[in-house]
Short mmCIF file of C-alpha atoms in Angstrom, two decimals:
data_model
loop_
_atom_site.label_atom_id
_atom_site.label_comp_id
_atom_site.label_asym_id
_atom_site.label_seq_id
_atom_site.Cartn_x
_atom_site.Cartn_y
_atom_site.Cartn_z
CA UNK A 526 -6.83 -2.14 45.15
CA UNK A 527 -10.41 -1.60 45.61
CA UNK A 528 -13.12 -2.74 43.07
CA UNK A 529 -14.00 -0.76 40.79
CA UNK A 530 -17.06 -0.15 38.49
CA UNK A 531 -16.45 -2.76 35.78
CA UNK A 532 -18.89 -1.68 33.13
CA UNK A 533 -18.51 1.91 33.37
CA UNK A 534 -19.16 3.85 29.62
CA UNK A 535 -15.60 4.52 29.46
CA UNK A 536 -14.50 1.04 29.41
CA UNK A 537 -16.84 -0.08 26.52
CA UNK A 538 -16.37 2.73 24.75
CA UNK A 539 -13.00 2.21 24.70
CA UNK A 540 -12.87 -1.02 22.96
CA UNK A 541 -10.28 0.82 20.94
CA UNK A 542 -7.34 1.87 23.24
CA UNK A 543 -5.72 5.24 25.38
CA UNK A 544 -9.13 5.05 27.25
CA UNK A 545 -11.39 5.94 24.23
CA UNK A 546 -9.53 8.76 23.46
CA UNK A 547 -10.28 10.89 19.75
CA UNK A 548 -8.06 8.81 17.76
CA UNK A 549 -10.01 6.28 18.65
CA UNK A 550 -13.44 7.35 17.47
CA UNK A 551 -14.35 5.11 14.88
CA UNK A 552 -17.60 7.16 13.77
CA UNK A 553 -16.81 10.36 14.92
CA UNK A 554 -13.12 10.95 13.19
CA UNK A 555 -10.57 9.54 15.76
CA UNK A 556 -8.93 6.36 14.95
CA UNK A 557 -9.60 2.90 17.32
CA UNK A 558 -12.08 4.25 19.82
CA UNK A 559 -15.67 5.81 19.23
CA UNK A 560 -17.85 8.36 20.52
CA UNK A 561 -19.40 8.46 23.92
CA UNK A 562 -22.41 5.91 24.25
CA UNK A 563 -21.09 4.35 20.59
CA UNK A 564 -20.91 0.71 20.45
CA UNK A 565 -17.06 0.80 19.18
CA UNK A 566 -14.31 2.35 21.16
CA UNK A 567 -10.62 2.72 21.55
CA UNK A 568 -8.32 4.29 23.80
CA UNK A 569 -4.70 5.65 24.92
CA UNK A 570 -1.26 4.56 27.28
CA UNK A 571 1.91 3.54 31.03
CA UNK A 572 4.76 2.80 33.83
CA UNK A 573 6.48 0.16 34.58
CA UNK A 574 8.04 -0.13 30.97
CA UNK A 575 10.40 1.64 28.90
CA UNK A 576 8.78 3.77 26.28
CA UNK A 577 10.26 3.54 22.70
CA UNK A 578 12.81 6.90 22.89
CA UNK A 579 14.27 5.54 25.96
CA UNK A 580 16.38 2.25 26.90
CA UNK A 581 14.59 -0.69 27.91
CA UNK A 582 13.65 -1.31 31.16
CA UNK A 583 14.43 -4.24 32.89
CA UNK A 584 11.32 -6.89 33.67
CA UNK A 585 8.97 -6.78 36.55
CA UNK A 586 11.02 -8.55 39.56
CA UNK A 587 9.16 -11.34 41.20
CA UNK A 588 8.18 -13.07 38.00
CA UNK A 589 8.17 -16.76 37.54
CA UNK A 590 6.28 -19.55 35.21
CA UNK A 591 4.36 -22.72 35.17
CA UNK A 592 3.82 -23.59 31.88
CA UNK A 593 0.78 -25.77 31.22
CA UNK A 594 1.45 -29.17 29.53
CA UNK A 595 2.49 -28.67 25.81
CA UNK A 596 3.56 -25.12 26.18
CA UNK A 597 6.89 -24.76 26.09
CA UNK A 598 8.87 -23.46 29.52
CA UNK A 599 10.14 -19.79 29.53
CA UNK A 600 10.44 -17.41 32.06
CA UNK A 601 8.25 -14.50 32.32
CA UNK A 602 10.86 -12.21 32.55
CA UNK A 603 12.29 -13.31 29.71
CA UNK A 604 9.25 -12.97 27.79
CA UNK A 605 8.00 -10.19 28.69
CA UNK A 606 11.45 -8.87 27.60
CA UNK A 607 11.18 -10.57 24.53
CA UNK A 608 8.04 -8.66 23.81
CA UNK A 609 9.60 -5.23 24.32
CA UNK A 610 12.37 -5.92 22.09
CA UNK A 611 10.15 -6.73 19.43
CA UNK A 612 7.50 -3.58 19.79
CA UNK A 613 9.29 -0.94 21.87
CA UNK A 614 11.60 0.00 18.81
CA UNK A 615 8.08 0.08 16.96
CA UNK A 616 6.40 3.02 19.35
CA UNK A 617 4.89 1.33 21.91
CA UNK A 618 4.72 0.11 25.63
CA UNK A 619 4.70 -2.85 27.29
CA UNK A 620 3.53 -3.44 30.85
CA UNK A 621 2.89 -6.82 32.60
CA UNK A 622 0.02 -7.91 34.75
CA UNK A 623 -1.81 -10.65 35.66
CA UNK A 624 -5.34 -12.02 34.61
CA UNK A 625 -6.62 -12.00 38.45
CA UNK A 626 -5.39 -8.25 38.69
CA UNK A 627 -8.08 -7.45 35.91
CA UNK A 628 -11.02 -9.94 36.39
CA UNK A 629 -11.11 -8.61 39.86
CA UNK A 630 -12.24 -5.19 38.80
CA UNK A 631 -14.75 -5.92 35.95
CA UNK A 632 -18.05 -7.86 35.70
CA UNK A 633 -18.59 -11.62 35.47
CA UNK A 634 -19.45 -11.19 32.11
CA UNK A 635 -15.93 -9.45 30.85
CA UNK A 636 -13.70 -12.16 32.67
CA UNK A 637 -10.78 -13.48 30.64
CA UNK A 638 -11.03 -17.43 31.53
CA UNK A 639 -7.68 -18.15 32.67
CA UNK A 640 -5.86 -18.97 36.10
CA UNK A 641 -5.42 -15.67 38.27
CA UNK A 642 -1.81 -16.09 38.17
CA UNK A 643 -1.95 -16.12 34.42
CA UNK A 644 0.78 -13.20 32.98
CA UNK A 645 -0.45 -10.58 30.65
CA UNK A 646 0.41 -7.65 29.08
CA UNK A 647 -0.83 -4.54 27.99
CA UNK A 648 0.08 -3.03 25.02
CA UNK A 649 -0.05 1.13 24.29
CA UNK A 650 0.82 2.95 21.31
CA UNK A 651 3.03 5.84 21.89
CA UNK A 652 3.13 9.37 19.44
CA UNK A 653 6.33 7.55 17.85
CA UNK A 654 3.81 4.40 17.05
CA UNK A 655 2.46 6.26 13.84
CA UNK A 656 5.79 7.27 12.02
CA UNK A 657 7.58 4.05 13.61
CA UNK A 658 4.82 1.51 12.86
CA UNK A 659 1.74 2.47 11.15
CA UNK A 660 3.44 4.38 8.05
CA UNK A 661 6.02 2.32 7.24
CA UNK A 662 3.05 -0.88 7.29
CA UNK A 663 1.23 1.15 4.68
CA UNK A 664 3.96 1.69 2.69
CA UNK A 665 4.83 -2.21 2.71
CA UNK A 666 1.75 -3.40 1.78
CA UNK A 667 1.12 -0.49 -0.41
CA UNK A 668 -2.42 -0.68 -2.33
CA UNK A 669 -4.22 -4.18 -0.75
CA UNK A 670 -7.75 -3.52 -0.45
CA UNK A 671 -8.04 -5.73 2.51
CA UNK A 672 -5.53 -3.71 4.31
CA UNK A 673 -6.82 0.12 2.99
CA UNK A 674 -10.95 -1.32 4.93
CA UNK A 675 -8.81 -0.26 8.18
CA UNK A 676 -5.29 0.19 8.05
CA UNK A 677 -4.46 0.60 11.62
CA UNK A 678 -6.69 -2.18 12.73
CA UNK A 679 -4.92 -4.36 9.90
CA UNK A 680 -1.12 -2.64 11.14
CA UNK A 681 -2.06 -3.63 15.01
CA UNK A 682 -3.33 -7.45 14.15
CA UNK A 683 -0.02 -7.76 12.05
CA UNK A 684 2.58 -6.06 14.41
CA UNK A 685 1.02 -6.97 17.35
CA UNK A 686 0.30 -10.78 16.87
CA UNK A 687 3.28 -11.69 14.88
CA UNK A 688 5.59 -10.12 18.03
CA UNK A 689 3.26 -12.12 20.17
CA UNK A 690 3.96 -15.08 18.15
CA UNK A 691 7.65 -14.73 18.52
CA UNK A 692 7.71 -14.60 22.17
CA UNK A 693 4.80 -17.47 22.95
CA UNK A 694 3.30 -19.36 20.59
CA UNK A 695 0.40 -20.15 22.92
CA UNK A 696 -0.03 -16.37 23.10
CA UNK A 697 -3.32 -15.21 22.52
CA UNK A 698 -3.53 -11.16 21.79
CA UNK A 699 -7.09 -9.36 22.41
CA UNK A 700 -7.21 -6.35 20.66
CA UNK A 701 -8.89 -2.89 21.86
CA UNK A 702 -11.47 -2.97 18.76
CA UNK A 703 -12.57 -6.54 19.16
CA UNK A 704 -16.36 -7.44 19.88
CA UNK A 705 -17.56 -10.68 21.08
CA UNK A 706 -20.60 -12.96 20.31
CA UNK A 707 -22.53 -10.45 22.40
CA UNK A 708 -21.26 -7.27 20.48
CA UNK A 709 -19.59 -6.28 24.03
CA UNK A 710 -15.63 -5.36 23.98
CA UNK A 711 -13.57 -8.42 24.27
CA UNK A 712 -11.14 -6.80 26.86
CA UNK A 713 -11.72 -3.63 28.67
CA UNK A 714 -8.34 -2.23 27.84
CA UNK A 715 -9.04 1.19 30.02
CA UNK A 716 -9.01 -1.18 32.88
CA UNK A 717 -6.22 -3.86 32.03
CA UNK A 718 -4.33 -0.16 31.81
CA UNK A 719 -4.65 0.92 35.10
CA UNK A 720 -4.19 -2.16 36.86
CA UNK A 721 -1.34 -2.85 34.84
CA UNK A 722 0.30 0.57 36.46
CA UNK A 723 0.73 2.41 33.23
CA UNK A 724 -2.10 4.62 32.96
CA UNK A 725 -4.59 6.18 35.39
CA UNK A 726 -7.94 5.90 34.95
CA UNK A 727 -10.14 8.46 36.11
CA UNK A 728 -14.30 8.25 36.41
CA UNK A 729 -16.77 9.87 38.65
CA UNK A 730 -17.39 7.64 41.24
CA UNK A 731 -14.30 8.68 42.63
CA UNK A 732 -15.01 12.53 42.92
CA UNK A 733 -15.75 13.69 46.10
CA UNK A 734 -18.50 15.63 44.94
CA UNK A 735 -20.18 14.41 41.37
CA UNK A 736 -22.19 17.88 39.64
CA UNK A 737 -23.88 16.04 36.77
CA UNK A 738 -27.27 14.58 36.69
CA UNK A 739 -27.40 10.90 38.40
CA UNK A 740 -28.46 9.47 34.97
CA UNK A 741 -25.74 10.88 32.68
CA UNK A 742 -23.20 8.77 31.34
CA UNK A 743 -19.67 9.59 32.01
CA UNK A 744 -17.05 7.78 30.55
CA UNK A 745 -13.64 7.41 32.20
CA UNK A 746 -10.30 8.76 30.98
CA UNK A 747 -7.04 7.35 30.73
CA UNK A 748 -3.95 9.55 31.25
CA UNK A 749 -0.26 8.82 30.90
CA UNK A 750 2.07 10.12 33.08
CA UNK A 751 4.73 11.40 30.05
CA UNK A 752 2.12 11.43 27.46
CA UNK A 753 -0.95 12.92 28.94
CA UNK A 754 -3.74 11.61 26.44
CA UNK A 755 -1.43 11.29 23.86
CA UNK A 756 -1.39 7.96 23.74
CA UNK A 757 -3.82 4.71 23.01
CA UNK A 758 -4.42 1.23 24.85
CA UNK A 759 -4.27 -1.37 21.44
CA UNK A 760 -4.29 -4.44 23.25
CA UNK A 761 -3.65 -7.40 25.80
CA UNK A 762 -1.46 -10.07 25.36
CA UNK A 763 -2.21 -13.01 27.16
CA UNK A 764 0.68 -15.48 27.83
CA UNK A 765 -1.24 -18.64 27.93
CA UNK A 766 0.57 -21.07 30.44
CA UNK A 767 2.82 -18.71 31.60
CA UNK A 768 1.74 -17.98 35.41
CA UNK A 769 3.56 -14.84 37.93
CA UNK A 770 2.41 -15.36 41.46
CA UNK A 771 4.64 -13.38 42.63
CA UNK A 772 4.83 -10.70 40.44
CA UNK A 773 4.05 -7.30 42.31
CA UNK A 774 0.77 -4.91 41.35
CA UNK A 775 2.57 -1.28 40.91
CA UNK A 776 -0.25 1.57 41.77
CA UNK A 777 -1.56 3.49 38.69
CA UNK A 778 0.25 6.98 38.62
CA UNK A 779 -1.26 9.61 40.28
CA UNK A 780 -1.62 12.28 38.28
CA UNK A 781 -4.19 14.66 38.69
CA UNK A 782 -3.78 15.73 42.41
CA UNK A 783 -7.25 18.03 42.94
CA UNK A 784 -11.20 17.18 42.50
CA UNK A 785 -11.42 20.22 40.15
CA UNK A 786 -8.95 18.86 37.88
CA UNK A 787 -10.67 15.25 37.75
CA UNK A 788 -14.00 17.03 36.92
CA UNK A 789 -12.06 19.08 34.34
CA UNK A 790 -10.74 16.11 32.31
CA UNK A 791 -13.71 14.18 32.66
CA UNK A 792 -15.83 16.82 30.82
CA UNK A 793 -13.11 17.59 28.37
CA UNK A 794 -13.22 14.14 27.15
CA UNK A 795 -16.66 13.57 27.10
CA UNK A 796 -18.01 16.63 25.67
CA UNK A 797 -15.06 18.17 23.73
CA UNK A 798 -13.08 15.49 22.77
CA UNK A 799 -12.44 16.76 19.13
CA UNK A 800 -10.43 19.85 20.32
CA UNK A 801 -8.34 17.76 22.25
CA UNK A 802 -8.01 19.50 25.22
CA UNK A 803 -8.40 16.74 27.80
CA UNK A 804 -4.85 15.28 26.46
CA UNK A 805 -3.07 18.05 27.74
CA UNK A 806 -4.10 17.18 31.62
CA UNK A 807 -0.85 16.25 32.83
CA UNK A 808 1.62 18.14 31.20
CA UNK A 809 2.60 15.93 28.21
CA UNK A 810 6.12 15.53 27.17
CA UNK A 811 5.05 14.58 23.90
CA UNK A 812 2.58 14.90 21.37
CA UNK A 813 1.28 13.17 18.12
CA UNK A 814 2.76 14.64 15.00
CA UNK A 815 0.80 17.20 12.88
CA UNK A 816 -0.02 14.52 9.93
CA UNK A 817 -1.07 11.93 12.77
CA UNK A 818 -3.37 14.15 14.19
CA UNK A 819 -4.71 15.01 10.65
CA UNK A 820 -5.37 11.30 9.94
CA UNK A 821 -7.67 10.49 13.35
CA UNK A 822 -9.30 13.95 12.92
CA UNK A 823 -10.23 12.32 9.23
CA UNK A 824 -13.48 10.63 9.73
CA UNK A 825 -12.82 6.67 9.07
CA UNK A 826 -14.17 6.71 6.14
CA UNK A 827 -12.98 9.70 4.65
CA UNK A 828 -9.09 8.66 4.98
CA UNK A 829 -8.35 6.68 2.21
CA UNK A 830 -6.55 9.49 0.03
CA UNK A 831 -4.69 10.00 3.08
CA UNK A 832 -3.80 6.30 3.30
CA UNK A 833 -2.94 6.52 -0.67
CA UNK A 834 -0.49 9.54 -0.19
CA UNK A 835 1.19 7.84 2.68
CA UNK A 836 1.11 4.65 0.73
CA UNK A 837 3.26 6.39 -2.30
CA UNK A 838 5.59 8.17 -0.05
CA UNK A 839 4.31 11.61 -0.40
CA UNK A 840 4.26 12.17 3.54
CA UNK A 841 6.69 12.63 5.32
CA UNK A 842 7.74 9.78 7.94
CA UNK A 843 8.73 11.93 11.23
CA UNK A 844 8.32 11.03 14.61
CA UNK A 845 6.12 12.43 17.25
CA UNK A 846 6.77 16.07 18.52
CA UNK A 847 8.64 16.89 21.41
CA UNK A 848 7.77 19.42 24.36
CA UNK A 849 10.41 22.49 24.20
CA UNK A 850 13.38 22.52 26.09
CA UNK A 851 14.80 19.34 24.69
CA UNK A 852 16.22 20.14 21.93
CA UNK A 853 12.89 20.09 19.63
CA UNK A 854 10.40 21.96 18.38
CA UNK A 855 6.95 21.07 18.56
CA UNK A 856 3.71 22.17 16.44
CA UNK A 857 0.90 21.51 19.31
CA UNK A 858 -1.53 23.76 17.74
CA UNK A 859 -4.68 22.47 16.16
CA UNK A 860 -6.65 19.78 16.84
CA UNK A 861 -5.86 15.76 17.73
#
């Protein structure tokens, strides 16, 4: 795969998940991911795993470990199984990669400091993730002020890392909304994403004709190929010890097919993000659910009597809507 540009806006941005998509706008009214040239970000979502509504799939073939001294031996297709038993029923993805995969499209300064061979995974939140995961949280731990600061970032350090836990105790999980020393995102998750195979990333230096001023910024955008944009990157799971050399790098879907249509989503996610128009690119086969995108429309700040009502079981707990023809009806109008 050929290098990339490792510190392009959309990756920082994104230090939320689904390649900085709305919900992830921490300032702006989208959950984990912030508004373009903002220092926090999230993002959105993948092949080469099973998504929650669907049966598991089976582990990436060619997958085998070297556990460092004091970490105890497992296979990598076992764990990485593990892991999707635990979080798949929970709305999300999981797709494996390795550490080399990743540090050999960003910067110096955003490599992960482990052996190339060292197995990873990616972790995205699916439209299930919110009724499946995220309400059911807030309903368990009910009125704890520590949890009600950020509730999703409190739901994804719980869910996340204890599943981590239970596969690999030497795991180590980065989350999309992490900052280091340097107030610079952890992980990019926008690229551990693509390289991963489960999303696509799409940014301008790959157009074969670019129509905005040299200067602007232009984030990338992430698109799934059964979700669109509906869908966020929440974090990387690194499986300290646990090396794949010959695990196989699957290509990113393509799923835009014209220049036009690159240029389209680009824009759409950059300067109109809050109508959500760019997560339809694609043709999405499902979409958040109406009270979901209510809550990351919510500015951060403005969500705790949403967080309450949810908290005392006066919302509904229902499950991300459905394209037609399947048997389900779906409410896609509004915003996300």
């Amino acid at each position: 795969m050929a290098s990339t540009d490792p510190q392009l806006p959309g990756d920082i941005v994104e230090i939320r998940t689904v390649a900085m998509t709305p919900d992830n706008r921490a300032s702006d009214g989208t959950e984990t991911s912030t508004s373009p040239g903002s220092a926090r970000s999230t993002s959105s979502s993948g092949i080469g795993s099973s998504s929650p509504s669907s049966p598991a799939t089976a582990p990436s073939p060619g997958v085998s470990s070297a556990p460092s001294p004091g970490v105890p031996s497992a296979s990598p297709l076992v764990l990485v199984g593990a892991l999707r038993a635990e979080l798949e029923p929970l709305g999300f993805e999981c797709h494996p990669l390795l550490i080399g995969w990743y540090n050999e499209q960003v910067s110096p300064g955003f490599h992960l400091p482990h052996p190339h061979d060292t197995l990873a995974v990616v972790v995205i939140s699916t439209p299930d993730m919110f009724e499946r995961c995220f309400i059911p949280h807030v309903r368990r731990v009910g009125q704890e002020p520590a949890s009600r600061r950020d509730p999703l970032d409190t739901c994804m350090r719980h869910v996340i890392g204890q599943a981590a836990r239970h596969v690999h105790e030497s795991a180590r999980v980065l989350h999309d909304f992490e900052l280091g020393p340097t107030r610079r995102p952890r992980v990019l998750v926008q690229t551990a994403g693509h390289v991963s195979g489960a999303v696509r990333l799409y940014r301008r230096g790959e157009l074969k004709e670019d129509p905005w001023p040299k200067k602007g910024a232009m984030m990338g955008v992430c698109l799934h190929p059964k979700f669109g944009g509906w869908f966020a990157l929440r974090a990387v799971v690194v499986l300290e010890g646990v090396e794949a050399p010959d695990l196989e790098q699957p290509q990113p879907p393509e799923i835009l097919t014209t220049d036009q249509q690159k240029r389209e989503v680009l824009e759409q996610f950059n300067w109109h993000w809050r109508d959500g128009r760019y997560r339809e690119f694609g043709s999405p086969q499902q979409r958040y659910s109406t009270l979901q995108r209510e809550y990351f429309l919510t500015p951060p700040g403005e969500r705790g009597p949403i967080v309450e009502r949810i908290a005392r079981g006066e919302l509904p707990c229902g499950s991300g809507e459905t394209v037609p023809g399947d048997g389900k009806t779906s409410d896609v109008g509004g915003k996300a």
